[in-house]
Tab-separated table of C-alpha atoms and ligand atoms in Angstrom:
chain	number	residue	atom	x	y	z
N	1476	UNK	CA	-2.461	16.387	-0.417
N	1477	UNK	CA	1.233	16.418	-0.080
N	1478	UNK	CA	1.925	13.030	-1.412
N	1479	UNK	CA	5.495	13.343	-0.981
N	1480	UNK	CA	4.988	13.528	2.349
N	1481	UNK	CA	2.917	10.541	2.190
N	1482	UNK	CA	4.836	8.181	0.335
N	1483	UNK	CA	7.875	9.170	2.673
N	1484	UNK	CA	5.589	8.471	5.872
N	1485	UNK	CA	4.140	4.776	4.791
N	1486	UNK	CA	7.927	3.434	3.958
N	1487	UNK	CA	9.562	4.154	7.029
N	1488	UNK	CA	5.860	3.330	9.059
N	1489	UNK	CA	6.132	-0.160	6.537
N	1490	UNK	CA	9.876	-0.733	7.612
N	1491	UNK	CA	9.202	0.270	11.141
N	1492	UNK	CA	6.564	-2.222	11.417
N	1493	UNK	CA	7.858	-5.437	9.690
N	1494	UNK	CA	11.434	-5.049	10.832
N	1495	UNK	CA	13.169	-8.150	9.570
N	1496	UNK	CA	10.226	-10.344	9.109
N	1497	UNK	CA	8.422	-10.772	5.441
N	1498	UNK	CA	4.852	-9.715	4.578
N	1499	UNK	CA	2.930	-11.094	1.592
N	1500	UNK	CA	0.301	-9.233	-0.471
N	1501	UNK	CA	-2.497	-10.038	-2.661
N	1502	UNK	CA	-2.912	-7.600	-5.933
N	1503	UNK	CA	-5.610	-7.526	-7.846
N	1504	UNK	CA	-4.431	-4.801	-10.546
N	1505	UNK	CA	-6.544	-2.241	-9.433
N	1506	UNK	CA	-5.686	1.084	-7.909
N	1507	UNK	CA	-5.306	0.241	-4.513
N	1508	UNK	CA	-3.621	-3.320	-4.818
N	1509	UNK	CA	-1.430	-1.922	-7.005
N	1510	UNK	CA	-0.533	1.046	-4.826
N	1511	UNK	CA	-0.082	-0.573	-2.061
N	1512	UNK	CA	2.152	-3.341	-3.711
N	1513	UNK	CA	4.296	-0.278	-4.850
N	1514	UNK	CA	4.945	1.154	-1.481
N	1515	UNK	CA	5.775	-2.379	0.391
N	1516	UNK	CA	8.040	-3.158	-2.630
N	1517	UNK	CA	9.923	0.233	-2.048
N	1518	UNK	CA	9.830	-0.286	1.895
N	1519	UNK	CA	10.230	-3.824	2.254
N	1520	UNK	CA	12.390	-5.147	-0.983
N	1521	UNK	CA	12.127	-8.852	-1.741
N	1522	UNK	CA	10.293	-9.843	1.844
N	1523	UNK	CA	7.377	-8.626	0.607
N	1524	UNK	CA	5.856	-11.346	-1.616
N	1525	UNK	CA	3.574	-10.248	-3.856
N	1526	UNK	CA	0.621	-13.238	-5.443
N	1527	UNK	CA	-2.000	-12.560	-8.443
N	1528	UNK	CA	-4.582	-14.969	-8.073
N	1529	UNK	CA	-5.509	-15.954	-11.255
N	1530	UNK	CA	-9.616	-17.136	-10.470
N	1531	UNK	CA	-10.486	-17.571	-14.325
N	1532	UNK	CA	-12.966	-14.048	-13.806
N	1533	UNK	CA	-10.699	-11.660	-14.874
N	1534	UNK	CA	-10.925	-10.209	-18.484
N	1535	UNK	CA	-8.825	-11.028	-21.443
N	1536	UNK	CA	-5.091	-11.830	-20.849
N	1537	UNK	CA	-5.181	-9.753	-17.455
N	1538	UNK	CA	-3.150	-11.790	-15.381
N	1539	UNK	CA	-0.759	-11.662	-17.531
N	1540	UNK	CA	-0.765	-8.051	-18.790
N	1541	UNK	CA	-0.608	-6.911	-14.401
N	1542	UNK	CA	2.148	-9.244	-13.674
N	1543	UNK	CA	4.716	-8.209	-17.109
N	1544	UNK	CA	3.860	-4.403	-16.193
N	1545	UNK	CA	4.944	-4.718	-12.349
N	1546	UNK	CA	8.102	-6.739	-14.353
N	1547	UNK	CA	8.534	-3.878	-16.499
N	1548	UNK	CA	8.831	-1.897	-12.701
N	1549	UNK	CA	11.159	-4.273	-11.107
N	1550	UNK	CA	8.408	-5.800	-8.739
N	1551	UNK	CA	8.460	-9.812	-9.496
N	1552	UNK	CA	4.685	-10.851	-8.937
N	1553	UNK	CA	3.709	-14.591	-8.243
N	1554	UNK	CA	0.867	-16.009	-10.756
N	1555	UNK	CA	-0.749	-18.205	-8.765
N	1556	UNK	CA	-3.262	-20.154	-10.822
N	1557	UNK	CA	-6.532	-20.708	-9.232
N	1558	UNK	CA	-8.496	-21.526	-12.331
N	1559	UNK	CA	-10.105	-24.574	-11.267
N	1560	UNK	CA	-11.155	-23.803	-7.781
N	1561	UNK	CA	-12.738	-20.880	-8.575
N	1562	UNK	CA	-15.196	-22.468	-10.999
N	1563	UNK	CA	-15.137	-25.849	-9.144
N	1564	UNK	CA	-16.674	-23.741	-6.483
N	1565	UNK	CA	-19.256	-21.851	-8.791
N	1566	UNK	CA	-20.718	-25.036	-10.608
N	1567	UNK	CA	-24.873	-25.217	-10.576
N	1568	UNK	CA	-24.978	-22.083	-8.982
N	1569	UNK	CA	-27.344	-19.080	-10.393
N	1570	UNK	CA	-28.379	-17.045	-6.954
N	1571	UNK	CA	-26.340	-13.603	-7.150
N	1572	UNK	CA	-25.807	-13.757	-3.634
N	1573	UNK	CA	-24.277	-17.435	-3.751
N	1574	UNK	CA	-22.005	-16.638	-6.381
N	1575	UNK	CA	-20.708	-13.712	-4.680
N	1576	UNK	CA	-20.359	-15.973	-1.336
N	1577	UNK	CA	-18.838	-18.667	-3.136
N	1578	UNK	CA	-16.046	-16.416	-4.801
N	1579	UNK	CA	-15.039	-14.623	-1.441
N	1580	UNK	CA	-14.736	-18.103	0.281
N	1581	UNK	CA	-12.418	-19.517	-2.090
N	1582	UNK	CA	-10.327	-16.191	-1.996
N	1583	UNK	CA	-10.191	-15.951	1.439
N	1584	UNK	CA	-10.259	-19.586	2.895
N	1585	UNK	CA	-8.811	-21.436	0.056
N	1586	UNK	CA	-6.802	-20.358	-1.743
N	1587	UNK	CA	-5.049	-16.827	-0.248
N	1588	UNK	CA	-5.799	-18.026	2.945
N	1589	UNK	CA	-3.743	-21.262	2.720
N	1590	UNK	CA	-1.045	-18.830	0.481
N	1591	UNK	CA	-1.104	-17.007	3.659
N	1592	UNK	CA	-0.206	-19.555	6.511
N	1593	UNK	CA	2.252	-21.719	4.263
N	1594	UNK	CA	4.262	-18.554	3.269
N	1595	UNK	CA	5.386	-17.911	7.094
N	1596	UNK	CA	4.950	-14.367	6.578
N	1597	UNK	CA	3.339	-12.445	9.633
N	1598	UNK	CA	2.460	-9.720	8.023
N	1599	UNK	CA	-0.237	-9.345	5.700
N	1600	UNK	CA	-0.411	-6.121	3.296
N	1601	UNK	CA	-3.990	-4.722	2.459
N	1602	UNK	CA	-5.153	-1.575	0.277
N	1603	UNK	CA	-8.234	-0.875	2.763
N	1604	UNK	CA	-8.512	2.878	1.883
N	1605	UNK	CA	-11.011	5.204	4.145
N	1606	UNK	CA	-13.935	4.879	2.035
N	1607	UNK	CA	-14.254	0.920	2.780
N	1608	UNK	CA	-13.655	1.331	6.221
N	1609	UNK	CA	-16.418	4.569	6.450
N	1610	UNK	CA	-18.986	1.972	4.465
N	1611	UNK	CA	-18.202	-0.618	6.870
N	1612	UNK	CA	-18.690	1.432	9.951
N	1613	UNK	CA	-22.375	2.780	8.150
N	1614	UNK	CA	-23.348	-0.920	7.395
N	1615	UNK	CA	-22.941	-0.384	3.876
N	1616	UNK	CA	-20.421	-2.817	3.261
N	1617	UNK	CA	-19.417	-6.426	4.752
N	1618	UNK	CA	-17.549	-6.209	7.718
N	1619	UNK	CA	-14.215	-7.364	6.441
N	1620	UNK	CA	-11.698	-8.405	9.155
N	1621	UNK	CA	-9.375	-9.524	6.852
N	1622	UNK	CA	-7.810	-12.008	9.617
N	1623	UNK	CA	-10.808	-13.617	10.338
N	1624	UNK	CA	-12.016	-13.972	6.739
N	1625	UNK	CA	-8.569	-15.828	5.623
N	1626	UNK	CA	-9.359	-18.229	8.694
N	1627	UNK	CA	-6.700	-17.206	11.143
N	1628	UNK	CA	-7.681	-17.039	15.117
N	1629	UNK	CA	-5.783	-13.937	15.696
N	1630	UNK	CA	-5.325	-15.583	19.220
N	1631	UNK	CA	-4.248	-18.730	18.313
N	1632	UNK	CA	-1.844	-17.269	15.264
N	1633	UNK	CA	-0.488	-14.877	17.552
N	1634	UNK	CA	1.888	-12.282	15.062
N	1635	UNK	CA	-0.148	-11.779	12.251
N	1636	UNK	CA	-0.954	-8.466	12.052
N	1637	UNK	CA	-2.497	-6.334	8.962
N	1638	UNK	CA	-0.461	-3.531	7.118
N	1639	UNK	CA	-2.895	-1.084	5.757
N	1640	UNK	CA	-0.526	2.024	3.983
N	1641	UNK	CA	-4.267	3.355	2.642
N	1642	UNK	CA	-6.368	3.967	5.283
N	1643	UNK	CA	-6.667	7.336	5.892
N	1644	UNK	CA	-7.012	7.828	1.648
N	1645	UNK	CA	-9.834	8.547	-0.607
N	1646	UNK	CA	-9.798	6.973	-3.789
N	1647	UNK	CA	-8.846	10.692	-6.005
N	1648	UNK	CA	-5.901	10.373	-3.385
N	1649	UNK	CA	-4.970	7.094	-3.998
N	1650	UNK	CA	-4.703	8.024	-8.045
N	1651	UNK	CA	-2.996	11.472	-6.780
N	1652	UNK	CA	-0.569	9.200	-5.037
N	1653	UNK	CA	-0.231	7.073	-7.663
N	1654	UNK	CA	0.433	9.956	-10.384
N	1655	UNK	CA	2.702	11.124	-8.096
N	1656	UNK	CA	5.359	7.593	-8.281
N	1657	UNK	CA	4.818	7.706	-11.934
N	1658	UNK	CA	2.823	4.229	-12.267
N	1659	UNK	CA	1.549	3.379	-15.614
N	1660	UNK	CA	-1.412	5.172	-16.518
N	1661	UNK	CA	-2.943	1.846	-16.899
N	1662	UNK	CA	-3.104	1.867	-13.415
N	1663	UNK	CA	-3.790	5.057	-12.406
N	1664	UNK	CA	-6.688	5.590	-14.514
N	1665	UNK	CA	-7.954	2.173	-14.632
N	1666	UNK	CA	-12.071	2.222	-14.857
N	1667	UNK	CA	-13.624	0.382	-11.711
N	1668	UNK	CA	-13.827	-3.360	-12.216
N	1669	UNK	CA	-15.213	-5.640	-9.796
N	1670	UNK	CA	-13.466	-8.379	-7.123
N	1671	UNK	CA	-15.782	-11.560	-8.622
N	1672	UNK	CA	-14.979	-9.649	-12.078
N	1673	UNK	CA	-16.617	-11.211	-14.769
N	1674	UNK	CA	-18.702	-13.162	-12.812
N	1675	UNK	CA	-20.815	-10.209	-11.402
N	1676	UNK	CA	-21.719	-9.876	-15.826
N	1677	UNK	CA	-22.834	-13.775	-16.094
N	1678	UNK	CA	-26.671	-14.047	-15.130
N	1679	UNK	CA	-26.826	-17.610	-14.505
N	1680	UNK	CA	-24.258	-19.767	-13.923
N	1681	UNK	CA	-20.770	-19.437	-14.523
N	1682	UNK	CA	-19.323	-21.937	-16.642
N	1683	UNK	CA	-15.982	-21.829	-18.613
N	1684	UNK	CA	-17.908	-21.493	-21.792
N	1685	UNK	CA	-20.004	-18.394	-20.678
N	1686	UNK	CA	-16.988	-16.724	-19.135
N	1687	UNK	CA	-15.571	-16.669	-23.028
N	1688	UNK	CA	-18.261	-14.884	-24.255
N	1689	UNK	CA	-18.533	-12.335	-21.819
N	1690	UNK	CA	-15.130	-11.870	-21.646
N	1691	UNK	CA	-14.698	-11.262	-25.955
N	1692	UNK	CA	-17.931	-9.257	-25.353
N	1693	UNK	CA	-15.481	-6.827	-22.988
N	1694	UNK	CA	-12.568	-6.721	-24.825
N	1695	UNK	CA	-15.042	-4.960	-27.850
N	1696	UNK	CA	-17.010	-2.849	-25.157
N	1697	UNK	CA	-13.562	-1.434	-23.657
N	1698	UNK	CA	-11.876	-1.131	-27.263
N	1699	UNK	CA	-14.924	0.737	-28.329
N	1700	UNK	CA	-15.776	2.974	-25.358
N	1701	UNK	CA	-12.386	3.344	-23.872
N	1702	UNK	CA	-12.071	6.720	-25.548
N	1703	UNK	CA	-15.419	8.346	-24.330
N	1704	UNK	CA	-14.469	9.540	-20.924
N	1705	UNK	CA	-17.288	7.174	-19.154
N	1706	UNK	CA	-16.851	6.420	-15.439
N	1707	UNK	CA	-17.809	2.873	-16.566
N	1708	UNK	CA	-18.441	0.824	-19.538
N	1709	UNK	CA	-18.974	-3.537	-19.663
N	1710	UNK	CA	-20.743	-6.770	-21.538
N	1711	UNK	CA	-23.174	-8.623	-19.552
N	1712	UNK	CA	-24.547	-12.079	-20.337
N	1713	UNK	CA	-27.829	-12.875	-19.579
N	1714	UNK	CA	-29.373	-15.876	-18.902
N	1715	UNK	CA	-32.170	-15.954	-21.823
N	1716	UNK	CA	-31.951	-16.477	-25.528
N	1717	UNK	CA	-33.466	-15.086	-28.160
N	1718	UNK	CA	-34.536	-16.217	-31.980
N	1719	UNK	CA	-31.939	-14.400	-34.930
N	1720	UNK	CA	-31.141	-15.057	-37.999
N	1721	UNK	CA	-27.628	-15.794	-39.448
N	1722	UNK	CA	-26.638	-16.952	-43.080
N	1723	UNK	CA	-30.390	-17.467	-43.748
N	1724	UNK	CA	-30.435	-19.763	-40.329
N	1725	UNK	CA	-32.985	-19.204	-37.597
N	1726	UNK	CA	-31.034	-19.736	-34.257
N	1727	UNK	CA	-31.726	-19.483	-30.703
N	1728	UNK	CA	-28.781	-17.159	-29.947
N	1729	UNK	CA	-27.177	-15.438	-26.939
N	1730	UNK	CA	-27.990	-12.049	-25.609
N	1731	UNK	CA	-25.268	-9.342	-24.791
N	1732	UNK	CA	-26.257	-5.782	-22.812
N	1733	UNK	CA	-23.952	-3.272	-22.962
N	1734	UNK	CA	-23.798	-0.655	-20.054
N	1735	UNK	CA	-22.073	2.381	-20.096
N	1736	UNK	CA	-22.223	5.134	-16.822
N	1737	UNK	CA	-21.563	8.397	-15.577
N	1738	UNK	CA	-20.909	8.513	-12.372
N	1739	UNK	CA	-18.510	10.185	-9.659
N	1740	UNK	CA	-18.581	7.418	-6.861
N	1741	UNK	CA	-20.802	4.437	-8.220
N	1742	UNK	CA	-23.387	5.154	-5.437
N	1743	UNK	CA	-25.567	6.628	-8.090
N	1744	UNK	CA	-25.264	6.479	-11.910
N	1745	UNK	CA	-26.802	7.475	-15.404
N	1746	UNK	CA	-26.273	6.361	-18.784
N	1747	UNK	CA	-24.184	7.614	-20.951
N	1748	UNK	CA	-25.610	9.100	-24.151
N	1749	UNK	CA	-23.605	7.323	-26.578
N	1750	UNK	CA	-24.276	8.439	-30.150
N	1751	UNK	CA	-26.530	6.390	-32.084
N	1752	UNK	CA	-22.846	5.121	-34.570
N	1753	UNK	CA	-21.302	4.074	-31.903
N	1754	UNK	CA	-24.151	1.638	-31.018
N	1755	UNK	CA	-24.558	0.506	-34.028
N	1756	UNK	CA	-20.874	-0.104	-33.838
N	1757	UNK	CA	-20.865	-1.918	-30.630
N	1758	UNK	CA	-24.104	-3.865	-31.436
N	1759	UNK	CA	-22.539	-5.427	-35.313
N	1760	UNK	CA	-18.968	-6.084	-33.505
N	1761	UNK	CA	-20.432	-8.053	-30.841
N	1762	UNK	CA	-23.093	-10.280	-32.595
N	1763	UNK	CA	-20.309	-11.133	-35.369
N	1764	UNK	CA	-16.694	-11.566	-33.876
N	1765	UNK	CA	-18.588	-12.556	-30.304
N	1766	UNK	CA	-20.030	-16.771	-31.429
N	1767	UNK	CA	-23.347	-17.737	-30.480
N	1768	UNK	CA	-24.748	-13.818	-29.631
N	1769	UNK	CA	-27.429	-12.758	-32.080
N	1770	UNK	CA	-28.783	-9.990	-29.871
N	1771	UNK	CA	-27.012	-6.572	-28.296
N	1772	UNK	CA	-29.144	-4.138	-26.055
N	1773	UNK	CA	-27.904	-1.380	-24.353
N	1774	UNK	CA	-29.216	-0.598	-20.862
N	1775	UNK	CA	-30.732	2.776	-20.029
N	1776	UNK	CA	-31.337	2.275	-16.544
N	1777	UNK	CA	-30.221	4.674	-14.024
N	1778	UNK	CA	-28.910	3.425	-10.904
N	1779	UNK	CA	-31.440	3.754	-8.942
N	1780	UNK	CA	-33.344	1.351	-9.503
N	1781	UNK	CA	-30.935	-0.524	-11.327
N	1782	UNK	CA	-27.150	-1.310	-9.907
N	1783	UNK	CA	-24.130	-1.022	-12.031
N	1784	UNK	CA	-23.448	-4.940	-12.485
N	1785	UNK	CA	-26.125	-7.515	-13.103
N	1786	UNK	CA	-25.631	-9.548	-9.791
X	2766	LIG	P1	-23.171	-1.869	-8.024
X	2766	LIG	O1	-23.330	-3.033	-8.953
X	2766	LIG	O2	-23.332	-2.245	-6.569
X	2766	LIG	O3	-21.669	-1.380	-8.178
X	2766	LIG	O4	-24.027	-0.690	-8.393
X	2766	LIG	C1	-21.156	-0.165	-7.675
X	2766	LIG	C2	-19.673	-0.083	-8.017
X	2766	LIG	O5	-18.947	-1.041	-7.279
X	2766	LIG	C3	-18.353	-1.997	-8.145
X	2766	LIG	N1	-18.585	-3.308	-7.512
X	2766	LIG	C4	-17.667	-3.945	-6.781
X	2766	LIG	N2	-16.398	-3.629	-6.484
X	2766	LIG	N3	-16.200	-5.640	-5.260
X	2766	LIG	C5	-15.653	-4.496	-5.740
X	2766	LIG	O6	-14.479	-4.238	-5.481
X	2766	LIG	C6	-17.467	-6.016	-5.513
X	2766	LIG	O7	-17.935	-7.058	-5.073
X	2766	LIG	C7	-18.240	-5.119	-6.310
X	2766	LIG	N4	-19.529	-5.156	-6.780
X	2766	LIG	C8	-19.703	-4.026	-7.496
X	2766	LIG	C9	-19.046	-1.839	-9.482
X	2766	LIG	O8	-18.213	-2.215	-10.570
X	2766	LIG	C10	-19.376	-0.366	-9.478
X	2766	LIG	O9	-18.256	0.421	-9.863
């Protein structure tokens, strides 16, 4: 693709549509959030407000590290600390389905949502690329109307109106695009991580406690398999314990999977032979710098049957 061409069309279509009003974007740090944060920055200048809702899910020091690097290129991103409705909303909970539910309805009607209407901006920046709107079409994905799901009547809140630079991009575009502006290759070549983040790796509930172990349990998986090429690598807590033994103790300790995947689009995956050091690597870091695990397994399962993350 001629992303020149691209980049040239979406800043005068961005300025063309806004005019003099001001527009307000979430990013998440991922490719598309941050692309799209990139090109309204370039079109729109300071009335485009950018937020990073910190929910508590994401993994070691990330809200931090994606705000200092869009410092580092001149785009000032709000932190906007969510912390305690997130996991006030997730208390008691263990279905997978209710978790997921609960984390898109504090996004969306708490806490963005209200971002949203107090801001006064009309437009609302969104890094819907063609594949989500092609899996929404085929059933395969939620319906998102962004509108509706932040809680505006699009009748009632006459104005608002969606900016969507990415729509007509696939996701190799989208990194093509964002080679192309020079962003950091953090971003460009970031691994897929998930909207509820961490919380898709808890089985059972998500408590402030368990999202500290899974998140150490991370930073060792993606220190230790960030070098092996995988489409995907993570730590995933599960719910049971099981007996070990530490400094002659018997304890009832945590359990930690590792998964690691090749893949080309997530819709189908394998495991990734890992050699047999490198397990034995991952499996001694994690059940002694990681407190309370006594147990590492690594999953085998191919998706099908299994999915990627755990709920
Ligand atoms: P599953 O677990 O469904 O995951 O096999 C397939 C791919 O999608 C990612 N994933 C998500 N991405 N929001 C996202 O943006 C989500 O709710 C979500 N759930 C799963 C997952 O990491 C994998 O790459």
């Amino acid at each position: 693709m001629d992303c020149k061409a691209f980049v040239e069309e979406q800043i005068s279509q961005i300025r063309k549509t806004v005019g003099k009003a001001t527009a307000i974007n979430a990013l998440s740090g991922g490719v598309d959030s941050s692309l799209v944060t990139v090109l309204g920055h370039r079109a729109l200048g300071e009335r485009l407000r950018t937020v990073f809702i910190d929910n508590d899910l994401m993994r070691e020091s990330e809200p931090q590290r994606v705000v200092a690097m869009f410092a580092d290129m001149g785009i000032p991103v709000e932190l906007v600390d969510a912390k305690k409705e997130f996991l006030g909303a997730l208390v008691g909970l263990t279905n997978p389905e209710e978790k997921r539910q609960a984390i898109t309805d504090t996004f969306y009607s708490r806490v963005f949502g209200r971002l949203v209407k107090e801001s006064g901006a009309r437009f609302l920046m969104h890094g819907t690329i063609l594949t989500d709107i092609e899996e929404t079409v085929a059933g395969i994905k939620r319906q998102h109307n962004i509108l509706s799901q932040l809680g505006i009547d699009t009748k009632e809140a006459y104005g608002y109106a969606v900016v969507e630079p990415l729509k007509t991009l696939r996701k190799d575009d989208v990194r093509a695009v964002c080679k192309f502006l020079e962003l950091p290759a953090q971003v460009t070549n970031r691994i897929p991580f998930p909207g509820p983040a961490l919380a898709t790796r808890i089985v059972g509930e998500v408590t402030r406690e368990r999202l500290a172990t899974v998140r150490k349990a991370t930073a060792i998986v993606e220190e230790e398999l960030g070098g092996t090429g995988a489409f995907q690598y993570l730590a995933v807590l599960l719910k049971d314990r099981a007996t070990g033994i530490r400094n002659n103790k018997r304890e009832f300790g945590q359990i930690i999977v590792v998964r690691c995947i090749e893949s080309t689009d997530a819709r189908q995956a394998t495991a990734t032979e890992l050699p047999w050091t490198t397990l034995n690597r991952l499996s001694e870091r994690i059940t002694t710098e990681v407190p309370d695990v006594s147990r590492c397994l690594y999953d085998l399962t191919p998706k099908p049957p299994a999915t990627v993350e755990y709920i």
